Amino acid sequence: MTTTTYAAGYPGEANGIILTGILHDINWSNAKTVMLDNLYPAMGDPILAGQFQWDEGLTYLTTVPGTRGSSFYYLPNVDPEVIAFDESLKQTTTIGELNTGPWVLLSQTSLQIEGPVQVVIGQYDFLFCGNLVNCSDKAAVQSFEEGSFSASACVETAVINDAGHALNLHHNANATYSQMLSWADRHVGSTADPAPQPCGTP
């Protein structure tokens, strides 16, 4: 969401942007479950409590123990030890982030973005799939996202099969990286080689 806001505020400045784990839609039912049931004040968490004694539960939130798997993963394609390690390293979100983050999507800020854009989403992303768009339908995801950017943006979507929100932590994380690197090579290029398919060319 931060990348979207920046790229919209400075159109054309970035050579290209990759947006991961996000769509211009929110599965409100699932998001409500995460926000109301799976988040609680960080000051009451056994891992983080000592860091937030002064907060009084008004600002910093974290996930309730045992909820990260259902919130951020496609469980058949992740090692339970990874989820346990993720739990041990978890950090916080804030009420401010939860109040302002969705606005970036719903305000269509991205209509100001120009140039190459890649949107990467897990097929089973609990937070963003299943409301207006079925993430198992790759053509539908492409069509849906194209409408949220300017006419001068070249939008390409990638749906990662058998993955949830935490794309980097599934068994097939390398498939995610391969999709992003391939896109960057084709549409952005590098200091050594120009992009063979720059934005605006067929």
CSV table of N, CA, C and O in Angstrom, one decimal, residues 3-4 10 44 54 89 105 116 118 128 143 155 158-159 165 172 179 181-182 202:
chain,number,residue,atom,x,y,z
A,3,THR,N,3.9,1.4,-1.4
A,3,THR,CA,4.4,1.5,-2.7
A,3,THR,C,3.4,2.1,-3.7
A,3,THR,O,3.7,3.0,-4.5
A,4,THR,N,2.1,1.7,-3.6
A,4,THR,CA,1.1,2.2,-4.4
A,4,THR,C,0.9,3.7,-4.2
A,4,THR,O,0.8,4.5,-5.2
A,10,TYR,N,4.0,10.1,-7.6
A,10,TYR,CA,5.2,10.4,-8.5
A,10,TYR,C,5.1,9.6,-9.7
A,10,TYR,O,5.9,8.7,-10.0
A,44,GLY,N,-0.7,-7.7,25.6
A,44,GLY,CA,-1.2,-8.9,26.3
A,44,GLY,C,-0.6,-10.2,25.7
A,44,GLY,O,-0.9,-11.3,26.1
A,54,TRP,N,3.5,0.2,28.1
A,54,TRP,CA,3.0,1.6,28.1
A,54,TRP,C,1.8,1.9,27.2
A,54,TRP,O,1.2,2.9,27.3
A,89,LEU,N,8.6,-14.9,15.7
A,89,LEU,CA,9.2,-13.7,15.2
A,89,LEU,C,8.2,-12.6,14.9
A,89,LEU,O,8.6,-11.5,14.4
A,105,LEU,N,-6.7,1.4,-1.4
A,105,LEU,CA,-7.3,0.5,-2.4
A,105,LEU,C,-8.6,1.1,-2.9
A,105,LEU,O,-8.9,1.2,-4.1
A,116,PRO,N,5.3,0.1,-16.0
A,116,PRO,CA,5.1,-1.3,-15.7
A,116,PRO,C,4.7,-1.6,-14.3
A,116,PRO,O,5.3,-1.1,-13.3
A,118,GLN,N,3.5,-5.1,-11.8
A,118,GLN,CA,3.1,-6.5,-11.7
A,118,GLN,C,2.4,-6.6,-10.3
A,118,GLN,O,2.8,-6.1,-9.3
A,128,PHE,N,-7.6,-11.1,0.4
A,128,PHE,CA,-8.0,-10.4,-0.8
A,128,PHE,C,-8.7,-11.2,-1.9
A,128,PHE,O,-9.2,-10.6,-2.9
A,143,SER,N,-8.0,-9.1,-15.5
A,143,SER,CA,-9.0,-8.2,-16.0
A,143,SER,C,-9.4,-7.2,-14.8
A,143,SER,O,-9.6,-6.0,-15.0
A,155,VAL,N,-0.1,-3.4,-16.9
A,155,VAL,CA,-0.3,-4.3,-15.8
A,155,VAL,C,-0.3,-5.8,-16.1
A,155,VAL,O,-0.9,-6.2,-17.1
A,158,ALA,N,0.2,-12.1,-11.7
A,158,ALA,CA,0.7,-13.4,-11.5
A,158,ALA,C,-0.1,-14.0,-10.3
A,158,ALA,O,-0.1,-13.5,-9.2
A,159,VAL,N,-0.7,-15.2,-10.5
A,159,VAL,CA,-1.4,-15.9,-9.4
A,159,VAL,C,-0.5,-17.1,-9.1
A,159,VAL,O,-0.2,-17.9,-9.9
A,165,HIS,N,-1.5,-15.7,1.7
A,165,HIS,CA,-1.0,-14.3,1.8
A,165,HIS,C,0.5,-14.2,1.9
A,165,HIS,O,1.1,-13.4,1.3
A,172,ASN,N,6.4,-23.4,-2.2
A,172,ASN,CA,6.7,-23.0,-3.6
A,172,ASN,C,7.0,-21.5,-3.7
A,172,ASN,O,6.8,-20.8,-4.7
A,179,GLN,N,8.5,-15.7,-11.0
A,179,GLN,CA,7.5,-14.9,-11.7
A,179,GLN,C,8.0,-13.4,-11.7
A,179,GLN,O,7.9,-12.7,-12.7
A,181,LEU,N,11.1,-12.2,-11.1
A,181,LEU,CA,12.3,-11.9,-11.8
A,181,LEU,C,12.1,-12.0,-13.3
A,181,LEU,O,12.7,-11.1,-14.0
A,182,SER,N,11.3,-12.9,-13.8
A,182,SER,CA,10.9,-12.9,-15.2
A,182,SER,C,10.3,-11.7,-15.7
A,182,SER,O,10.6,-11.1,-16.7
A,202,PRO,N,3.9,-3.9,-27.8
A,202,PRO,CA,3.1,-5.1,-27.8
A,202,PRO,C,3.9,-6.3,-27.4
A,202,PRO,O,5.0,-6.4,-27.5
